[in-house]
PDB file of C-alpha atoms in Angstrom:
ATOM      1  CA  LYS A  17     -45.704  34.684   7.066  1.00  0.00           C
ATOM      2  CA  THR A  18     -44.690  30.584   7.812  1.00  0.00           C
ATOM      3  CA  LYS A  19     -44.222  31.358  11.429  1.00  0.00           C
ATOM      4  CA  GLU A  20     -47.402  33.401  11.835  1.00  0.00           C
ATOM      5  CA  TYR A  21     -49.176  30.267   9.807  1.00  0.00           C
ATOM      6  CA  MET A  22     -47.226  27.338  12.209  1.00  0.00           C
ATOM      7  CA  GLU A  23     -48.110  29.504  15.531  1.00  0.00           C
ATOM      8  CA  LYS A  24     -51.769  29.616  14.508  1.00  0.00           C
ATOM      9  CA  LYS A  25     -52.356  25.763  13.681  1.00  0.00           C
ATOM     10  CA  GLU A  26     -49.808  24.627  17.117  1.00  0.00           C
ATOM     11  CA  ALA A  27     -52.617  27.097  19.389  1.00  0.00           C
ATOM     12  CA  GLY A  28     -55.570  25.253  17.304  1.00  0.00           C
ATOM     13  CA  LYS A  29     -57.031  27.867  15.712  1.00  0.00           C
ATOM     14  CA  ASP A  30     -58.586  27.412  12.184  1.00  0.00           C
ATOM     15  CA  VAL A  31     -56.345  28.145   9.319  1.00  0.00           C
ATOM     16  CA  ALA A  32     -56.366  27.756   5.771  1.00  0.00           C
ATOM     17  CA  TYR A  33     -54.275  24.964   4.623  1.00  0.00           C
ATOM     18  CA  ASP A  34     -51.255  26.439   2.717  1.00  0.00           C
ATOM     19  CA  GLN A  35     -49.084  24.005   0.968  1.00  0.00           C
ATOM     20  CA  LYS A  36     -46.293  26.182   0.312  1.00  0.00           C
ATOM     21  CA  LEU A  37     -46.334  27.781   4.065  1.00  0.00           C
ATOM     22  CA  GLU A  38     -46.356  23.874   5.043  1.00  0.00           C
ATOM     23  CA  ALA A  39     -43.347  23.165   2.976  1.00  0.00           C
ATOM     24  CA  MET A  40     -41.566  25.786   5.021  1.00  0.00           C
ATOM     25  CA  ILE A  41     -42.625  24.650   8.523  1.00  0.00           C
ATOM     26  CA  PRO A  42     -39.743  22.049   8.747  1.00  0.00           C
ATOM     27  CA  VAL A  43     -37.259  25.045   7.396  1.00  0.00           C
ATOM     28  CA  VAL A  44     -38.382  27.145  10.436  1.00  0.00           C
ATOM     29  CA  LYS A  45     -38.047  24.435  12.979  1.00  0.00           C
ATOM     30  CA  ARG A  46     -34.495  23.641  11.631  1.00  0.00           C
ATOM     31  CA  GLU A  47     -35.661  20.175  10.708  1.00  0.00           C
ATOM     32  CA  ILE A  48     -34.191  20.717   7.027  1.00  0.00           C
ATOM     33  CA  PRO A  49     -32.222  23.487   5.519  1.00  0.00           C
ATOM     34  CA  LEU A  50     -33.337  26.163   2.694  1.00  0.00           C
ATOM     35  CA  LYS A  51     -32.215  25.802  -0.622  1.00  0.00           C
ATOM     36  CA  CYS A  52     -30.530  29.391  -1.282  1.00  0.00           C
ATOM     37  CA  HIS A  53     -30.247  29.772  -4.941  1.00  0.00           C
ATOM     38  CA  CYS A  54     -27.191  32.446  -5.467  1.00  0.00           C
ATOM     39  CA  HIS A  55     -24.724  32.750  -7.979  1.00  0.00           C
ATOM     40  CA  ARG A  56     -23.337  36.365  -7.305  1.00  0.00           C
ATOM     41  CA  ALA A  57     -21.459  37.225  -4.133  1.00  0.00           C
ATOM     42  CA  ASP A  58     -24.193  39.592  -3.194  1.00  0.00           C
ATOM     43  CA  ASP A  59     -26.696  37.524  -3.346  1.00  0.00           C
ATOM     44  CA  ILE A  60     -24.725  34.758  -1.274  1.00  0.00           C
ATOM     45  CA  LEU A  61     -24.187  37.412   1.424  1.00  0.00           C
ATOM     46  CA  THR A  62     -28.079  38.213   1.811  1.00  0.00           C
ATOM     47  CA  ALA A  63     -28.855  34.710   2.225  1.00  0.00           C
ATOM     48  CA  ILE A  64     -26.239  34.188   4.770  1.00  0.00           C
ATOM     49  CA  ARG A  65     -27.379  37.022   6.522  1.00  0.00           C
ATOM     50  CA  ILE A  66     -30.942  36.245   6.140  1.00  0.00           C
ATOM     51  CA  ALA A  67     -30.446  33.075   7.443  1.00  0.00           C
ATOM     52  CA  ASN A  68     -28.682  34.091  10.538  1.00  0.00           C
ATOM     53  CA  GLU A  69     -31.254  36.630  10.962  1.00  0.00           C
ATOM     54  CA  GLU A  70     -34.014  34.053  10.985  1.00  0.00           C
ATOM     55  CA  ASN A  71     -31.855  31.233  12.770  1.00  0.00           C
ATOM     56  CA  ILE A  72     -32.548  28.882   9.793  1.00  0.00           C
ATOM     57  CA  LYS A  73     -30.230  26.215   8.270  1.00  0.00           C
ATOM     58  CA  ILE A  74     -29.243  26.730   4.892  1.00  0.00           C
ATOM     59  CA  THR A  75     -27.406  25.445   1.650  1.00  0.00           C
ATOM     60  CA  LEU A  76     -25.541  27.779  -0.438  1.00  0.00           C
ATOM     61  CA  ASP A  77     -26.431  26.217  -4.312  1.00  0.00           C
ATOM     62  CA  HIS A  78     -24.321  27.202  -7.259  1.00  0.00           C
ATOM     63  CA  VAL A  79     -21.967  29.769  -5.529  1.00  0.00           C
ATOM     64  CA  THR A  80     -20.587  31.009  -8.848  1.00  0.00           C
ATOM     65  CA  ASP A  81     -18.467  34.118  -7.346  1.00  0.00           C
ATOM     66  CA  ALA A  82     -17.986  31.726  -3.846  1.00  0.00           C
ATOM     67  CA  ARG A  83     -13.997  32.461  -4.345  1.00  0.00           C
ATOM     68  CA  CYS A  84     -14.533  36.226  -4.088  1.00  0.00           C
ATOM     69  CA  ILE A  85     -16.034  35.668  -0.791  1.00  0.00           C
ATOM     70  CA  ILE A  86     -14.793  32.396   0.916  1.00  0.00           C
ATOM     71  CA  PRO A  87     -13.645  34.105   4.691  1.00  0.00           C
ATOM     72  CA  GLN A  88     -17.684  34.935   4.601  1.00  0.00           C
ATOM     73  CA  ILE A  89     -18.694  31.607   3.586  1.00  0.00           C
ATOM     74  CA  LYS A  90     -16.218  29.791   5.952  1.00  0.00           C
ATOM     75  CA  GLU A  91     -17.422  31.796   8.889  1.00  0.00           C
ATOM     76  CA  SER A  92     -21.021  31.319   8.397  1.00  0.00           C
ATOM     77  CA  GLY A  93     -20.649  27.425   8.641  1.00  0.00           C
ATOM     78  CA  PHE A  94     -22.944  26.600   5.696  1.00  0.00           C
ATOM     79  CA  SER A  95     -22.164  24.586   3.030  1.00  0.00           C
ATOM     80  CA  CYS A  96     -21.823  25.002  -0.703  1.00  0.00           C
ATOM     81  CA  ILE A  97     -23.250  22.674  -3.501  1.00  0.00           C
ATOM     82  CA  CYS A  98     -21.208  24.434  -6.877  1.00  0.00           C
ATOM     83  CA  GLY A  99     -22.108  24.034 -10.249  1.00  0.00           C
ATOM     84  CA  PRO A 100     -22.907  23.473 -13.092  1.00  0.00           C
ATOM     85  CA  ALA A 101     -19.827  24.955 -14.388  1.00  0.00           C
ATOM     86  CA  LEU A 102     -19.811  22.705 -17.655  1.00  0.00           C
ATOM     87  CA  THR A 103     -21.852  24.797 -19.457  1.00  0.00           C
ATOM     88  CA  HIS A 104     -22.331  28.234 -21.229  1.00  0.00           C
ATOM     89  CA  LYS A 105     -22.016  31.683 -19.284  1.00  0.00           C
ATOM     90  CA  SER A 106     -25.739  32.154 -20.281  1.00  0.00           C
ATOM     91  CA  LYS A 107     -26.350  34.986 -18.025  1.00  0.00           C
ATOM     92  CA  PHE A 108     -24.483  37.713 -15.906  1.00  0.00           C
ATOM     93  CA  GLU A 109     -24.602  35.716 -12.778  1.00  0.00           C
ATOM     94  CA  LEU A 110     -22.481  33.243 -14.421  1.00  0.00           C
ATOM     95  CA  ALA A 111     -19.591  35.401 -15.418  1.00  0.00           C
ATOM     96  CA  ASN A 112     -17.294  34.086 -12.940  1.00  0.00           C
ATOM     97  CA  MET A 113     -18.218  30.676 -13.368  1.00  0.00           C
ATOM     98  CA  SER A 114     -14.928  28.540 -12.941  1.00  0.00           C
ATOM     99  CA  PHE A 115     -13.993  24.560 -12.436  1.00  0.00           C
ATOM    100  CA  GLU A 116     -11.451  26.233  -9.848  1.00  0.00           C
ATOM    101  CA  THR A 117     -14.415  27.254  -7.235  1.00  0.00           C
ATOM    102  CA  PRO A 118     -14.330  23.868  -5.925  1.00  0.00           C
ATOM    103  CA  ASN A 119     -10.410  23.528  -5.047  1.00  0.00           C
ATOM    104  CA  GLU A 120     -10.826  27.375  -3.088  1.00  0.00           C
ATOM    105  CA  LEU A 121     -13.768  25.737  -1.125  1.00  0.00           C
ATOM    106  CA  TYR A 122     -11.806  22.700  -0.261  1.00  0.00           C
ATOM    107  CA  LYS A 123      -8.647  24.777   0.733  1.00  0.00           C
ATOM    108  CA  ALA A 124     -10.577  27.249   2.974  1.00  0.00           C
ATOM    109  CA  ASP A 125     -12.366  23.635   4.325  1.00  0.00           C
ATOM    110  CA  ILE A 126     -15.642  24.360   3.444  1.00  0.00           C
ATOM    111  CA  LEU A 127     -18.283  21.354   2.965  1.00  0.00           C
ATOM    112  CA  PHE A 128     -19.224  21.365  -0.769  1.00  0.00           C
ATOM    113  CA  SER A 129     -20.231  19.042  -3.967  1.00  0.00           C
ATOM    114  CA  ILE A 130     -20.345  19.442  -7.209  1.00  0.00           C
ATOM    115  CA  ILE A 131     -23.695  19.209  -9.497  1.00  0.00           C
ATOM    116  CA  THR A 132     -24.807  19.162 -12.587  1.00  0.00           C
ATOM    117  CA  ASP A 133     -28.097  20.955 -11.820  1.00  0.00           C
ATOM    118  CA  SER A 134     -29.987  18.289 -14.193  1.00  0.00           C
ATOM    119  CA  PRO A 135     -31.403  19.204 -16.589  1.00  0.00           C
ATOM    120  CA  VAL A 136     -29.012  21.976 -17.352  1.00  0.00           C
ATOM    121  CA  VAL A 137     -26.341  19.633 -17.824  1.00  0.00           C
ATOM    122  CA  PRO A 138     -27.384  16.024 -18.249  1.00  0.00           C
ATOM    123  CA  GLN A 139     -26.610  13.825 -14.741  1.00  0.00           C
ATOM    124  CA  GLN A 140     -24.388  11.605 -16.908  1.00  0.00           C
ATOM    125  CA  TYR A 141     -21.913  14.180 -16.693  1.00  0.00           C
ATOM    126  CA  LEU A 142     -21.643  14.389 -13.050  1.00  0.00           C
ATOM    127  CA  SER A 143     -17.842  12.186 -13.067  1.00  0.00           C
ATOM    128  CA  LEU A 144     -16.828  14.536 -15.568  1.00  0.00           C
ATOM    129  CA  SER A 145     -17.733  17.949 -13.889  1.00  0.00           C
ATOM    130  CA  ALA A 146     -15.469  16.231 -11.103  1.00  0.00           C
ATOM    131  CA  ALA A 147     -12.708  15.695 -12.971  1.00  0.00           C
ATOM    132  CA  LEU A 148     -12.688  18.764 -14.578  1.00  0.00           C
ATOM    133  CA  ALA A 149     -12.581  20.208 -10.907  1.00  0.00           C
ATOM    134  CA  ALA A 150      -9.478  18.025 -10.230  1.00  0.00           C
ATOM    135  CA  LYS A 151      -7.944  19.182 -13.338  1.00  0.00           C
ATOM    136  CA  ALA A 152      -8.440  22.982 -12.263  1.00  0.00           C
ATOM    137  CA  GLY A 153      -6.673  21.812  -8.820  1.00  0.00           C
ATOM    138  CA  LEU A 154      -8.776  19.917  -6.693  1.00  0.00           C
ATOM    139  CA  PRO A 155      -7.173  16.899  -5.384  1.00  0.00           C
ATOM    140  CA  GLU A 156      -8.466  13.681  -6.980  1.00  0.00           C
ATOM    141  CA  TYR A 157      -9.652  12.233  -3.818  1.00  0.00           C
ATOM    142  CA  GLU A 158     -11.478  15.186  -2.869  1.00  0.00           C
ATOM    143  CA  ALA A 159     -13.242  15.441  -6.419  1.00  0.00           C
ATOM    144  CA  ILE A 160     -14.689  11.986  -5.839  1.00  0.00           C
ATOM    145  CA  LYS A 161     -15.983  13.022  -2.377  1.00  0.00           C
ATOM    146  CA  ALA A 162     -17.484  16.164  -3.966  1.00  0.00           C
ATOM    147  CA  ILE A 163     -19.638  13.743  -5.745  1.00  0.00           C
ATOM    148  CA  THR A 164     -20.396  10.722  -3.157  1.00  0.00           C
ATOM    149  CA  ILE A 165     -19.605  11.441   0.614  1.00  0.00           C
ATOM    150  CA  ASN A 166     -20.320  15.106   0.568  1.00  0.00           C
ATOM    151  CA  PRO A 167     -23.403  15.612  -0.652  1.00  0.00           C
ATOM    152  CA  ALA A 168     -24.373  12.833   1.166  1.00  0.00           C
ATOM    153  CA  LYS A 169     -23.124  15.203   4.218  1.00  0.00           C
ATOM    154  CA  ILE A 170     -24.873  17.987   2.960  1.00  0.00           C
ATOM    155  CA  LEU A 171     -28.403  16.256   3.120  1.00  0.00           C
ATOM    156  CA  GLY A 172     -27.975  14.876   6.118  1.00  0.00           C
ATOM    157  CA  LEU A 173     -28.288  11.002   4.844  1.00  0.00           C
ATOM    158  CA  ASP A 174     -24.332  10.036   5.131  1.00  0.00           C
ATOM    159  CA  ASN A 175     -25.541   7.410   7.762  1.00  0.00           C
ATOM    160  CA  ARG A 176     -27.078   5.613   4.711  1.00  0.00           C
ATOM    161  CA  VAL A 177     -25.255   6.593   1.464  1.00  0.00           C
ATOM    162  CA  GLY A 178     -21.854   8.188   0.190  1.00  0.00           C
ATOM    163  CA  SER A 179     -19.771   5.920   1.177  1.00  0.00           C
ATOM    164  CA  ILE A 180     -19.239   1.848   1.122  1.00  0.00           C
ATOM    165  CA  LYS A 181     -19.506   1.005   4.463  1.00  0.00           C
ATOM    166  CA  GLU A 182     -20.975  -1.937   6.987  1.00  0.00           C
ATOM    167  CA  GLY A 183     -24.952  -0.882   7.813  1.00  0.00           C
ATOM    168  CA  LYS A 184     -24.973   1.359   4.973  1.00  0.00           C
ATOM    169  CA  ASP A 185     -27.206   0.870   1.790  1.00  0.00           C
ATOM    170  CA  ALA A 186     -24.407  -0.416  -0.374  1.00  0.00           C
ATOM    171  CA  ASP A 187     -25.682   1.339  -3.724  1.00  0.00           C
ATOM    172  CA  PHE A 188     -22.458   1.392  -5.778  1.00  0.00           C
ATOM    173  CA  VAL A 189     -21.105   1.081  -9.274  1.00  0.00           C
ATOM    174  CA  ILE A 190     -18.021  -1.262 -10.197  1.00  0.00           C
ATOM    175  CA  CYS A 191     -15.567   0.465 -13.000  1.00  0.00           C
ATOM    176  CA  THR A 192     -13.149  -0.182 -15.381  1.00  0.00           C
ATOM    177  CA  LYS A 193     -11.304   2.586 -14.294  1.00  0.00           C
ATOM    178  CA  ASN A 194     -11.006   5.639 -11.785  1.00  0.00           C
ATOM    179  CA  ILE A 195     -14.579   7.134 -11.884  1.00  0.00           C
ATOM    180  CA  LEU A 196     -13.101  10.595 -13.111  1.00  0.00           C
ATOM    181  CA  ASP A 197     -11.263   8.803 -16.244  1.00  0.00           C
ATOM    182  CA  THR A 198     -13.552   9.540 -19.183  1.00  0.00           C
ATOM    183  CA  THR A 199     -12.400   6.372 -20.661  1.00  0.00           C
ATOM    184  CA  ASN A 200     -13.830   4.854 -17.894  1.00  0.00           C
ATOM    185  CA  GLU A 201     -17.001   2.006 -18.243  1.00  0.00           C
ATOM    186  CA  ILE A 202     -19.622   0.866 -15.566  1.00  0.00           C
ATOM    187  CA  LYS A 203     -19.495  -2.803 -15.248  1.00  0.00           C
ATOM    188  CA  ALA A 204     -22.066  -3.427 -12.623  1.00  0.00           C
ATOM    189  CA  VAL A 205     -24.494  -1.619 -10.565  1.00  0.00           C
ATOM    190  CA  TYR A 206     -25.471  -2.548  -7.055  1.00  0.00           C
ATOM    191  CA  VAL A 207     -28.589  -1.358  -5.132  1.00  0.00           C
ATOM    192  CA  ASP A 208     -28.995  -2.012  -1.413  1.00  0.00           C
ATOM    193  CA  GLY A 209     -26.041  -4.593  -1.951  1.00  0.00           C
ATOM    194  CA  LYS A 210     -27.659  -6.509  -4.694  1.00  0.00           C
ATOM    195  CA  LYS A 211     -26.688  -6.739  -8.225  1.00  0.00           C
ATOM    196  CA  ALA A 212     -29.030  -4.345 -10.429  1.00  0.00           C
ATOM    197  CA  ALA A 213     -27.482  -4.254 -14.167  1.00  0.00           C
TER     198      ALA A 213
END
């Protein structure tokens, strides 16, 4: 439907404005990825198949069963957005939920990030989620990258955010300890290089 809608618009034909199809045009043009909500292995594989058939970019969001199909995800080249894992197994799709999944993705050299899926898990527990992934085997530095530079890369914003480097936005916090330490306290917040709090 999006392709038909886009072709008619580009041909100058009179088409009724459709907000949903408008939102899909950048996906069809491969300008942005389609966010695919997929927990189970069969859903992940279906998302990969459709993305390949339609020649679109996607992110695989949640990937609860990723550990079952690591080779297929690796072959796809798509990045994974892991989580939330700090929650109840409240539905069938979450049966295999584990903090071990990020480490398996890391070992396979698959780009991934860790999320809370706020408000499912409140956003302030993002560093705790990364710490629990580190406790389950993910190297500590990789856990920090999973909540900083990796999501920036997945979003295509790593030229501006995700790490501290000359020319970037300079949004960061100063803490009393490692960000993954649950006794850590934030001492200062900087936005665009200026102290905000």
